[in-house]
mmCIF file of C-alpha atoms in Angstrom:
data_model
loop_
_atom_site.group_PDB
_atom_site.id
_atom_site.type_symbol
_atom_site.label_atom_id
_atom_site.label_comp_id
_atom_site.label_asym_id
_atom_site.label_seq_id
_atom_site.Cartn_x
_atom_site.Cartn_y
_atom_site.Cartn_z
ATOM 1 C CA MET A 1 -26.672 -61.567 1.851
ATOM 2 C CA ASN A 2 -24.192 -59.101 0.104
ATOM 3 C CA SER A 3 -24.795 -56.104 -2.025
ATOM 4 C CA ASP A 4 -23.458 -57.491 -4.940
ATOM 5 C CA PHE A 5 -26.817 -59.986 -4.839
ATOM 6 C CA THR A 6 -28.748 -56.576 -4.610
ATOM 7 C CA LEU A 7 -26.805 -54.928 -7.203
ATOM 8 C CA ALA A 8 -27.285 -57.697 -9.544
ATOM 9 C CA VAL A 9 -31.057 -58.277 -9.367
ATOM 10 C CA HIS A 10 -31.150 -54.055 -9.656
ATOM 11 C CA SER A 11 -29.165 -54.294 -12.805
ATOM 12 C CA LEU A 12 -30.749 -57.625 -14.325
ATOM 13 C CA THR A 13 -34.558 -55.609 -13.748
ATOM 14 C CA LEU A 14 -33.018 -52.003 -15.397
ATOM 15 C CA LEU A 15 -32.249 -54.023 -17.806
ATOM 16 C CA SER A 16 -35.391 -55.958 -18.398
ATOM 17 C CA LEU A 17 -37.402 -53.063 -18.504
ATOM 18 C CA LEU A 18 -35.467 -51.425 -21.697
ATOM 19 C CA PRO A 19 -35.278 -54.729 -23.033
ATOM 20 C CA GLU A 20 -34.453 -53.537 -27.168
ATOM 21 C CA ARG A 21 -31.983 -50.919 -25.474
ATOM 22 C CA MET A 22 -28.359 -50.659 -24.429
ATOM 23 C CA SER A 23 -27.414 -48.931 -20.648
ATOM 24 C CA SER A 24 -23.890 -48.082 -19.911
ATOM 25 C CA SER A 25 -22.454 -48.643 -16.868
ATOM 26 C CA ASP A 26 -22.721 -45.263 -15.587
ATOM 27 C CA ALA A 27 -26.219 -45.597 -15.827
ATOM 28 C CA ILE A 28 -27.018 -48.518 -14.291
ATOM 29 C CA ALA A 29 -24.434 -47.047 -11.623
ATOM 30 C CA GLU A 30 -26.354 -44.258 -11.260
ATOM 31 C CA SER A 31 -29.633 -45.961 -11.015
ATOM 32 C CA ALA A 32 -28.622 -48.098 -8.233
ATOM 33 C CA SER A 33 -26.316 -45.196 -6.618
ATOM 34 C CA VAL A 34 -23.156 -46.622 -6.648
ATOM 35 C CA HIS A 35 -19.847 -46.451 -8.114
ATOM 36 C CA PRO A 36 -19.318 -47.621 -11.290
ATOM 37 C CA VAL A 37 -16.409 -49.988 -11.066
ATOM 38 C CA ARG A 38 -18.601 -52.245 -8.555
ATOM 39 C CA ILE A 39 -21.577 -52.033 -11.300
ATOM 40 C CA ARG A 40 -18.683 -53.178 -14.013
ATOM 41 C CA LYS A 41 -18.037 -56.377 -11.777
ATOM 42 C CA ILE A 42 -21.597 -57.321 -11.401
ATOM 43 C CA LEU A 43 -21.979 -56.605 -14.853
ATOM 44 C CA SER A 44 -19.193 -59.003 -15.579
ATOM 45 C CA ILE A 45 -20.575 -61.744 -13.625
ATOM 46 C CA LEU A 46 -23.821 -61.646 -15.184
ATOM 47 C CA ARG A 47 -22.597 -61.476 -18.636
ATOM 48 C CA LYS A 48 -20.411 -64.205 -17.476
ATOM 49 C CA HIS A 49 -23.453 -66.438 -17.058
ATOM 50 C CA GLY A 50 -25.406 -65.362 -19.810
ATOM 51 C CA PHE A 51 -28.171 -63.076 -18.467
ATOM 52 C CA ILE A 52 -26.783 -59.809 -20.368
ATOM 53 C CA GLN A 53 -24.887 -59.096 -23.008
ATOM 54 C CA SER A 54 -22.446 -56.273 -23.719
ATOM 55 C CA LYS A 55 -21.062 -54.180 -26.993
ATOM 56 C CA GLU A 56 -18.285 -51.761 -26.508
ATOM 57 C CA GLY A 57 -18.078 -48.497 -28.154
ATOM 58 C CA THR A 58 -20.078 -45.603 -29.083
ATOM 59 C CA GLY A 59 -23.458 -47.156 -28.918
ATOM 60 C CA GLY A 60 -22.352 -49.545 -26.548
ATOM 61 C CA GLY A 61 -23.468 -50.871 -22.932
ATOM 62 C CA PHE A 62 -25.098 -53.737 -22.026
ATOM 63 C CA ILE A 63 -28.242 -55.136 -23.165
ATOM 64 C CA PHE A 64 -30.879 -58.035 -21.133
ATOM 65 C CA THR A 65 -30.210 -61.134 -23.299
ATOM 66 C CA SER A 66 -32.684 -63.741 -21.278
ATOM 67 C CA ASN A 67 -35.937 -64.551 -20.252
ATOM 68 C CA PRO A 68 -36.606 -62.777 -17.503
ATOM 69 C CA ASN A 69 -39.695 -65.094 -16.105
ATOM 70 C CA GLU A 70 -36.762 -68.078 -16.328
ATOM 71 C CA ILE A 71 -33.904 -66.562 -13.936
ATOM 72 C CA ASN A 72 -34.891 -67.150 -10.578
ATOM 73 C CA LEU A 73 -33.442 -64.898 -7.678
ATOM 74 C CA TRP A 74 -31.847 -68.328 -6.254
ATOM 75 C CA ASP A 75 -29.798 -68.007 -9.752
ATOM 76 C CA ILE A 76 -28.809 -64.674 -8.865
ATOM 77 C CA TYR A 77 -27.657 -65.577 -5.395
ATOM 78 C CA LYS A 78 -25.736 -68.362 -5.831
ATOM 79 C CA ILE A 79 -23.145 -66.762 -8.530
ATOM 80 C CA THR A 80 -23.601 -63.400 -6.073
ATOM 81 C CA SER A 81 -23.586 -64.556 -2.179
ATOM 82 C CA ALA A 82 -23.488 -68.164 -2.066
ATOM 83 C CA GLY A 83 -22.192 -69.176 1.508
ATOM 84 C CA ALA A 84 -22.711 -65.877 2.597
ATOM 85 C CA LEU A 85 -24.765 -66.744 5.092
ATOM 86 C CA GLN A 86 -22.049 -69.203 6.968
ATOM 87 C CA PRO A 87 -20.991 -67.829 10.598
ATOM 88 C CA LYS A 88 -17.461 -66.390 11.076
ATOM 89 C CA CYS A 89 -16.464 -68.243 14.258
ATOM 90 C CA PRO A 90 -13.041 -67.117 15.975
ATOM 91 C CA GLU A 91 -10.119 -69.676 16.443
ATOM 92 C CA VAL A 92 -11.332 -73.155 18.068
ATOM 93 C CA ASN A 93 -10.573 -74.194 21.352
ATOM 94 C CA THR A 94 -10.266 -77.607 21.745
ATOM 95 C CA ASP A 95 -10.416 -77.812 25.123
ATOM 96 C CA CYS A 96 -13.563 -76.511 25.516
ATOM 97 C CA ILE A 97 -16.664 -79.008 24.157
ATOM 98 C CA VAL A 98 -18.468 -75.876 23.209
ATOM 99 C CA GLY A 99 -15.449 -73.748 21.285
ATOM 100 C CA ALA A 100 -13.940 -77.666 19.915
ATOM 101 C CA ASN A 101 -17.973 -78.094 18.651
ATOM 102 C CA MET A 102 -19.791 -74.605 17.741
ATOM 103 C CA LYS A 103 -17.846 -74.153 14.558
ATOM 104 C CA SER A 104 -19.333 -77.414 12.755
ATOM 105 C CA VAL A 105 -22.238 -77.116 14.619
ATOM 106 C CA LEU A 106 -23.262 -73.633 13.440
ATOM 107 C CA PHE A 107 -22.191 -74.263 9.826
ATOM 108 C CA SER A 108 -24.701 -77.155 9.867
ATOM 109 C CA VAL A 109 -27.574 -74.787 11.037
ATOM 110 C CA PHE A 110 -26.945 -72.138 8.739
ATOM 111 C CA SER A 111 -26.338 -74.837 5.267
ATOM 112 C CA ASP A 112 -30.255 -75.648 6.477
ATOM 113 C CA ALA A 113 -30.884 -71.786 6.149
ATOM 114 C CA GLU A 114 -29.255 -71.305 3.123
ATOM 115 C CA GLU A 115 -31.102 -74.378 1.646
ATOM 116 C CA HIS A 116 -34.609 -73.182 2.784
ATOM 117 C CA LEU A 117 -33.503 -69.311 1.485
ATOM 118 C CA GLY A 118 -32.182 -71.395 -1.773
ATOM 119 C CA ASP A 119 -36.465 -72.697 -2.098
ATOM 120 C CA PHE A 120 -37.878 -68.885 -1.456
ATOM 121 C CA LEU A 121 -35.348 -67.328 -3.887
ATOM 122 C CA CYS A 122 -36.862 -69.768 -6.253
ATOM 123 C CA ARG A 123 -40.231 -68.409 -6.359
ATOM 124 C CA TYR A 124 -39.353 -65.039 -7.497
ATOM 125 C CA ASN A 125 -37.898 -64.743 -10.920
ATOM 126 C CA ILE A 126 -37.019 -61.414 -12.350
ATOM 127 C CA GLU A 127 -40.027 -60.691 -14.147
ATOM 128 C CA ASP A 128 -41.513 -60.931 -10.610
ATOM 129 C CA VAL A 129 -39.377 -58.512 -9.659
ATOM 130 C CA MET A 130 -39.900 -56.168 -12.176
ATOM 131 C CA ASN A 131 -43.911 -56.244 -11.655
ATOM 132 C CA LEU A 132 -43.544 -55.747 -7.949
ATOM 133 C CA VAL A 133 -41.517 -52.186 -9.161
ATOM 134 C CA LYS A 134 -44.069 -51.337 -11.666
ATOM 135 C CA GLN A 135 -46.215 -51.898 -9.051
ATOM 136 C CA LYS A 136 -44.686 -49.621 -6.207
ATOM 137 C CA GLN A 137 -44.361 -46.948 -8.961
ATOM 138 C CA GLU A 138 -48.012 -47.123 -9.695
ATOM 139 C CA GLN A 139 -48.628 -46.571 -5.885
ATOM 140 C CA ALA A 140 -46.719 -44.126 -5.590
ATOM 141 C CA LEU A 141 -48.202 -41.786 -8.529
#
């Protein structure tokens, strides 16, 4: 899993908590403690997939346009991190039984792991994340 996934979930959760308000990429970046350029990259991906909309100019920014209970975490993983679990194998040594087969064996294992991860991430959506964030905030008070 990479940080793009985390930043996408963060951005969607923040925007879904402000359903009627535009948020700038600078404000979202500040919330996530990352450079605005990183957030703009993520927001561009989210906009491309129809999760958010943007408006340029004064009073512009990004706004959540989806139903938070219809976007599951697997949807976000697929557009930000698909294949991230694949093993990084060095050069193949065809003269060695292990070296000749390790890449394909691990690829199979990790593909299965990613499939199981998908099944798990489908159980959670942005509304669930919103509710968990709210619970954590209430517990902190």
